[in-house]
CSV table of C-alpha atoms in Angstrom, one decimal:
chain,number,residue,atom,x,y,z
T,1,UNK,CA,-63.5,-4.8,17.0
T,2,UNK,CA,-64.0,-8.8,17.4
T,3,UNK,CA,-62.0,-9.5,14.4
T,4,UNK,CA,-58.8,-7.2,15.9
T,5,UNK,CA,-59.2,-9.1,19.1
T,6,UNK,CA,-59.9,-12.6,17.6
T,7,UNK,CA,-56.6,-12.2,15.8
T,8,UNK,CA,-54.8,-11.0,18.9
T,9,UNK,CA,-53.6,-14.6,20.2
T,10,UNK,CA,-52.7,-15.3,16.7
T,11,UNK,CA,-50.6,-12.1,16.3
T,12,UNK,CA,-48.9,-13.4,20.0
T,13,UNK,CA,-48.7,-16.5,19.3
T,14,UNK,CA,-46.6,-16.4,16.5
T,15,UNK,CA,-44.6,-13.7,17.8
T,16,UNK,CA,-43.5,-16.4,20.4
T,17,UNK,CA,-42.9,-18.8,17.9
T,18,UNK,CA,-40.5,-16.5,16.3
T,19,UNK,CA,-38.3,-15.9,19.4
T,20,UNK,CA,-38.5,-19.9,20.1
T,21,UNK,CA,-37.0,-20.7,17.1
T,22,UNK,CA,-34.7,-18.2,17.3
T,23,UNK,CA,-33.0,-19.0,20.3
T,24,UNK,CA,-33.1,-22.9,19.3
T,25,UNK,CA,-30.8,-22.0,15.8
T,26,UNK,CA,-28.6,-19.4,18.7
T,27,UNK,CA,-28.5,-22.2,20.8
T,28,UNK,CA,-28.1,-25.2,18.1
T,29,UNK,CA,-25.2,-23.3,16.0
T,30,UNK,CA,-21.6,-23.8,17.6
T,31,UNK,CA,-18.8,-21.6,16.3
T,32,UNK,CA,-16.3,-23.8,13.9
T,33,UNK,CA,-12.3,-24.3,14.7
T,34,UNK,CA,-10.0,-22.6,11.9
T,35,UNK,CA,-7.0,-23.4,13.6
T,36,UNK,CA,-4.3,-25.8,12.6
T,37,UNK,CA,-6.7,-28.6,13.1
T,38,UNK,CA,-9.1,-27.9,10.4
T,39,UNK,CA,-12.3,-28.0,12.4
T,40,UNK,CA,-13.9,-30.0,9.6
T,41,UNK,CA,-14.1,-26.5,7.3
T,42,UNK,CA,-14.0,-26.6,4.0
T,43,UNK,CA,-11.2,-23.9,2.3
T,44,UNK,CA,-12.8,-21.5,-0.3
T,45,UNK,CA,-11.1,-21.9,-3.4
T,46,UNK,CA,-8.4,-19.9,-3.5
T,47,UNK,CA,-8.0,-16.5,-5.7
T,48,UNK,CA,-5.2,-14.9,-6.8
T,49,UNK,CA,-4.1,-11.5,-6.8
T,50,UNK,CA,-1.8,-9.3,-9.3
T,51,UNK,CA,2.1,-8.3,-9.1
T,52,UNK,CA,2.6,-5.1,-11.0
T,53,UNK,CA,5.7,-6.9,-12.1
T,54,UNK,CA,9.5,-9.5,-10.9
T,55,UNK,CA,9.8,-8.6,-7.3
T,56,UNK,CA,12.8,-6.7,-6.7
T,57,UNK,CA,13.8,-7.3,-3.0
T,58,UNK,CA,15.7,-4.2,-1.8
T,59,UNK,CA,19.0,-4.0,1.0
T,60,UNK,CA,17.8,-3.5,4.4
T,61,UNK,CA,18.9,-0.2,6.5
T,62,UNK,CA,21.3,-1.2,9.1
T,63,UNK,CA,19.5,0.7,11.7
T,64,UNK,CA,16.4,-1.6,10.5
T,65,UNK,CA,18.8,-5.1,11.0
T,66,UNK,CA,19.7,-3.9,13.8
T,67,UNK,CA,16.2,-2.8,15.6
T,68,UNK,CA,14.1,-5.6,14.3
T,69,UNK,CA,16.5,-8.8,14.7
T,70,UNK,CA,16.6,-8.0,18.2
T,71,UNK,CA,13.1,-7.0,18.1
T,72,UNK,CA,12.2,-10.8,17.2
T,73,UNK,CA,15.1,-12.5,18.5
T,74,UNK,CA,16.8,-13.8,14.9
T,75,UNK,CA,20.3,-13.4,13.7
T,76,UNK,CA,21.0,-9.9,11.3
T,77,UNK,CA,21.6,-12.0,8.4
T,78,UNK,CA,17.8,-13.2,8.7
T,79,UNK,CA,16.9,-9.6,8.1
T,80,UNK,CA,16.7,-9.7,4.8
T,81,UNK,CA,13.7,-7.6,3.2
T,82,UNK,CA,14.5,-4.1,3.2
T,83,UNK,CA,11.2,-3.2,1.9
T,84,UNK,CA,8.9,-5.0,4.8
T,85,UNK,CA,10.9,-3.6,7.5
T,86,UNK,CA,11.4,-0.2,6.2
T,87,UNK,CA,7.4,0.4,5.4
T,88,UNK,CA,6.8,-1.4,8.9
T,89,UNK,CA,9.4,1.1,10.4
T,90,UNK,CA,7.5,3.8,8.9
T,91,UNK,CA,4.5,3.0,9.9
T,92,UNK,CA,5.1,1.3,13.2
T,93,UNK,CA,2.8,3.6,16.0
T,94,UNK,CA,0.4,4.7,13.7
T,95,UNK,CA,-3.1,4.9,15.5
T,96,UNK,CA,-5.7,2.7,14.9
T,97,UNK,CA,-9.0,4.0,13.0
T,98,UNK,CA,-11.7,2.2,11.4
T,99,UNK,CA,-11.7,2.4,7.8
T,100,UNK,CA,-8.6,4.9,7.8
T,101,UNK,CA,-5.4,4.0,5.4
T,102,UNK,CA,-2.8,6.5,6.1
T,103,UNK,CA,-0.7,8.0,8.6
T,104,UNK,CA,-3.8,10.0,10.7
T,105,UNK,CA,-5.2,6.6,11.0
T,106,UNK,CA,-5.4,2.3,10.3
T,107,UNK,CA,-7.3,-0.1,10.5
T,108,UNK,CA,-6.4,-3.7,10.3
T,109,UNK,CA,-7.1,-4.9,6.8
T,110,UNK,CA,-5.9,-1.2,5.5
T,111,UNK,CA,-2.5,-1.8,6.6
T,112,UNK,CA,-2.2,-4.8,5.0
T,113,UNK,CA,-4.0,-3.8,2.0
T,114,UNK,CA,-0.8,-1.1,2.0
T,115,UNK,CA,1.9,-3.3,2.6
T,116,UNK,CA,0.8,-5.8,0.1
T,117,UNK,CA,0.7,-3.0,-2.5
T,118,UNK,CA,3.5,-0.6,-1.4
T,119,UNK,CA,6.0,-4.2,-0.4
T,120,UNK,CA,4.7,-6.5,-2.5
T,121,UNK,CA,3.4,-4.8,-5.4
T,122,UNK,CA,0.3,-6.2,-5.4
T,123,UNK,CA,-2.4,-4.2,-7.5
T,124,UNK,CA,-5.2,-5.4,-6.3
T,125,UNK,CA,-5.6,-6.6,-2.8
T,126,UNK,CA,-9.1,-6.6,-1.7
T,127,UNK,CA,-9.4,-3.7,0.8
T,128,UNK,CA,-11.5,-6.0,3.5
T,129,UNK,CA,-10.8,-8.9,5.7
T,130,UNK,CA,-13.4,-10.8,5.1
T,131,UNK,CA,-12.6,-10.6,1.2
T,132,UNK,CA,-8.4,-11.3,1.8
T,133,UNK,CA,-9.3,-14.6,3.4
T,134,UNK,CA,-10.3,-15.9,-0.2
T,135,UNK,CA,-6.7,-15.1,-1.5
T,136,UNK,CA,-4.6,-17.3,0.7
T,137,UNK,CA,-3.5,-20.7,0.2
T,138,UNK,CA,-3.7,-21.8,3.7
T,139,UNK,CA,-0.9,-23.3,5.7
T,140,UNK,CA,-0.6,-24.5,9.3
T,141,UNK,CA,1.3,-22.3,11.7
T,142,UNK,CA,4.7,-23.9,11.9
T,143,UNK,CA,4.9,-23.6,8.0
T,144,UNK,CA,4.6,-19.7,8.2
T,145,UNK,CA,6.9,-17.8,6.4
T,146,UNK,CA,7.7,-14.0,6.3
T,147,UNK,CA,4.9,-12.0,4.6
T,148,UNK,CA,2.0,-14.5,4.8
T,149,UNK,CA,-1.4,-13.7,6.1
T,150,UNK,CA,-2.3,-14.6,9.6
T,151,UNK,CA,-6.7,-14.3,10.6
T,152,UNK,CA,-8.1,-14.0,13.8
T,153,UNK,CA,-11.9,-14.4,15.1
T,154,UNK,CA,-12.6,-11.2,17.6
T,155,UNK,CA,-16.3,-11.0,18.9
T,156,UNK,CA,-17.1,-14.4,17.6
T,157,UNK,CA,-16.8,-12.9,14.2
T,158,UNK,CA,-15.3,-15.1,11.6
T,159,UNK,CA,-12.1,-13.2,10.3
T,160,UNK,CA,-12.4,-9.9,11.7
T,161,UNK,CA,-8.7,-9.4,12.2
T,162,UNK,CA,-6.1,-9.5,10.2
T,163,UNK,CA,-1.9,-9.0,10.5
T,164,UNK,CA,1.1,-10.3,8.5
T,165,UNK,CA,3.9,-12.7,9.8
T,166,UNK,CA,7.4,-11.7,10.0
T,167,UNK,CA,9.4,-14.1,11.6
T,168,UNK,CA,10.4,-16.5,14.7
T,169,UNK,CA,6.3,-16.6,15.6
T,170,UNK,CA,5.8,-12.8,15.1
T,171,UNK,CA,3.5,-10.2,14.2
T,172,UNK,CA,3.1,-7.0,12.9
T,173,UNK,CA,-0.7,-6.3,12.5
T,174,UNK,CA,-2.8,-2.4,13.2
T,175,UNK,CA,-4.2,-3.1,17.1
T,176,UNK,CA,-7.0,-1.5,17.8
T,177,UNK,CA,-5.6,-0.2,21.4
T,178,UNK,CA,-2.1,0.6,20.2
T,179,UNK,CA,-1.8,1.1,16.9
T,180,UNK,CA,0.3,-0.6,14.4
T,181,UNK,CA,2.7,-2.9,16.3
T,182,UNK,CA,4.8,-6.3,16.6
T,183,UNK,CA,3.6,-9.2,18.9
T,184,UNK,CA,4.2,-12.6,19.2
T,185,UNK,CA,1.6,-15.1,17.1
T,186,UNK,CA,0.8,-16.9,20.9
T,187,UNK,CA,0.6,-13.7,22.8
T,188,UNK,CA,-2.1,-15.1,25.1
T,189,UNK,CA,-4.9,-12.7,24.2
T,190,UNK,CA,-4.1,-12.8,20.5
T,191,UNK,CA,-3.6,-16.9,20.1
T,192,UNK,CA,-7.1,-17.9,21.8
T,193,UNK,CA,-8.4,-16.0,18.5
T,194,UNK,CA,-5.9,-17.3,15.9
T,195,UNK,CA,-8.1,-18.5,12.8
T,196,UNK,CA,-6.5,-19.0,9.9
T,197,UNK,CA,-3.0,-18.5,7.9
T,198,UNK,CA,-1.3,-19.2,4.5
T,199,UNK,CA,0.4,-17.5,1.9
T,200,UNK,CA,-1.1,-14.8,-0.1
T,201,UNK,CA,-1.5,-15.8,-3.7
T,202,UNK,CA,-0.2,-13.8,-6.9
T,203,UNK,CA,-0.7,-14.2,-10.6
T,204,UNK,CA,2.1,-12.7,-12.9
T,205,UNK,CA,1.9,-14.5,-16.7
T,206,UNK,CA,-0.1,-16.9,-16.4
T,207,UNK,CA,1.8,-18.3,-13.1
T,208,UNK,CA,0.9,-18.4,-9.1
T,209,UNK,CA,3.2,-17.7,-7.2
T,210,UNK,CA,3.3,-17.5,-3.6
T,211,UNK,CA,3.6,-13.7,-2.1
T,212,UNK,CA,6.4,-13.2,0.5
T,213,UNK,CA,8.6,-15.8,2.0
């Protein structure tokens, strides 16, 4: 009975310890900047991803031109991918649902896992956020160009959103209250989150090649 009591303030002791130190790292770590000035982060080296085979860029339906140039404020003429804005188009409402990838249900990096495949023909996207960050070749915002990759940092949680850029600072990207839809990059709840951006990266014969725009 001594011994068990003896070791009692020990046991407490570095229970306390524990907690102490804890709170010190909590306190001591500071969440990095990822936007367009760099924060002093490194970029992972950059992977590439597969193209099933030459992109063929299809003619966009009229109704399409018509809806989404208006939509994002750019002439008919800049409507050019009839691909991107007919899989959009056809998916554009679709609830959001953790882990899902069809019609029932999306979440964020499923959507773009089947854009990239279904617009893009990419093979093998990685089905995860966290995992499609490694296959961009990072760009600052102004350079953005239809089809790249845009990250954001929800719940101080380092890529945990992800959405693809279309055009004249907009986004199409699987919200978790409304579904798949189109916003603007600086909507002000989105853009205090904005983390990172570039340009997915494909391998077809021995070449990279950017994906999209």
């Amino acid at each position: 009975m001594r011994s068990i009591l003896a070791s009692k303030p020990i046991i407490i002791f570095s229970i306390l310890a524990f907690i102490l130190s804890s709170c010190s790292s909590i306190k001591k770590t500071r969440r990095p900047v990822y936007g367009n000035n760099g924060g002093g982060v490194t970029q992972p080296t950059t992977l590439t991803v597969k193209r099933l085979g030459p992109y063929v860029m299809e003619k966009p339906d009229k109704g399409d031109v018509d809806k989404y140039s208006v939509m994002m404020g750019v002439r008919k003429s800049d409507i050019r991918n009839g691909r991107l804005y007919s899989f959009i188009d056809d998916w554009m409402g679709t609830p959001y649902k953790f882990g899902g990838l069809d019609k029932d249900g999306v979440d964020c990096s499923g959507f773009v896992y089947r854009l990239q495949q279904e617009v893009y023909d990419i093979d093998n996207m990685p089905r995860s956020t966290n995992l499609q960050v490694n296959f961009i070749k990072r760009k600052y915002e102004e350079d953005l160009k239809e089809g790249d990759l845009v990250f954001f940092d929800f719940d101080g949680k380092q890529f945990s959103h992800v959405g693809v850029y279309l055009q004249n600072g907009y986004v199409v990207h699987a919200s978790t209250r409304k579904g798949v839809m189109i916003i603007k990059l600086k909507d002000p709840y989105m853009y205090k989150y904005f983390s990172r951006a570039g340009s997915v990266m494909v391998e077809r014969e021995g070449e990279t090649e950017s994906s999209g725009g």
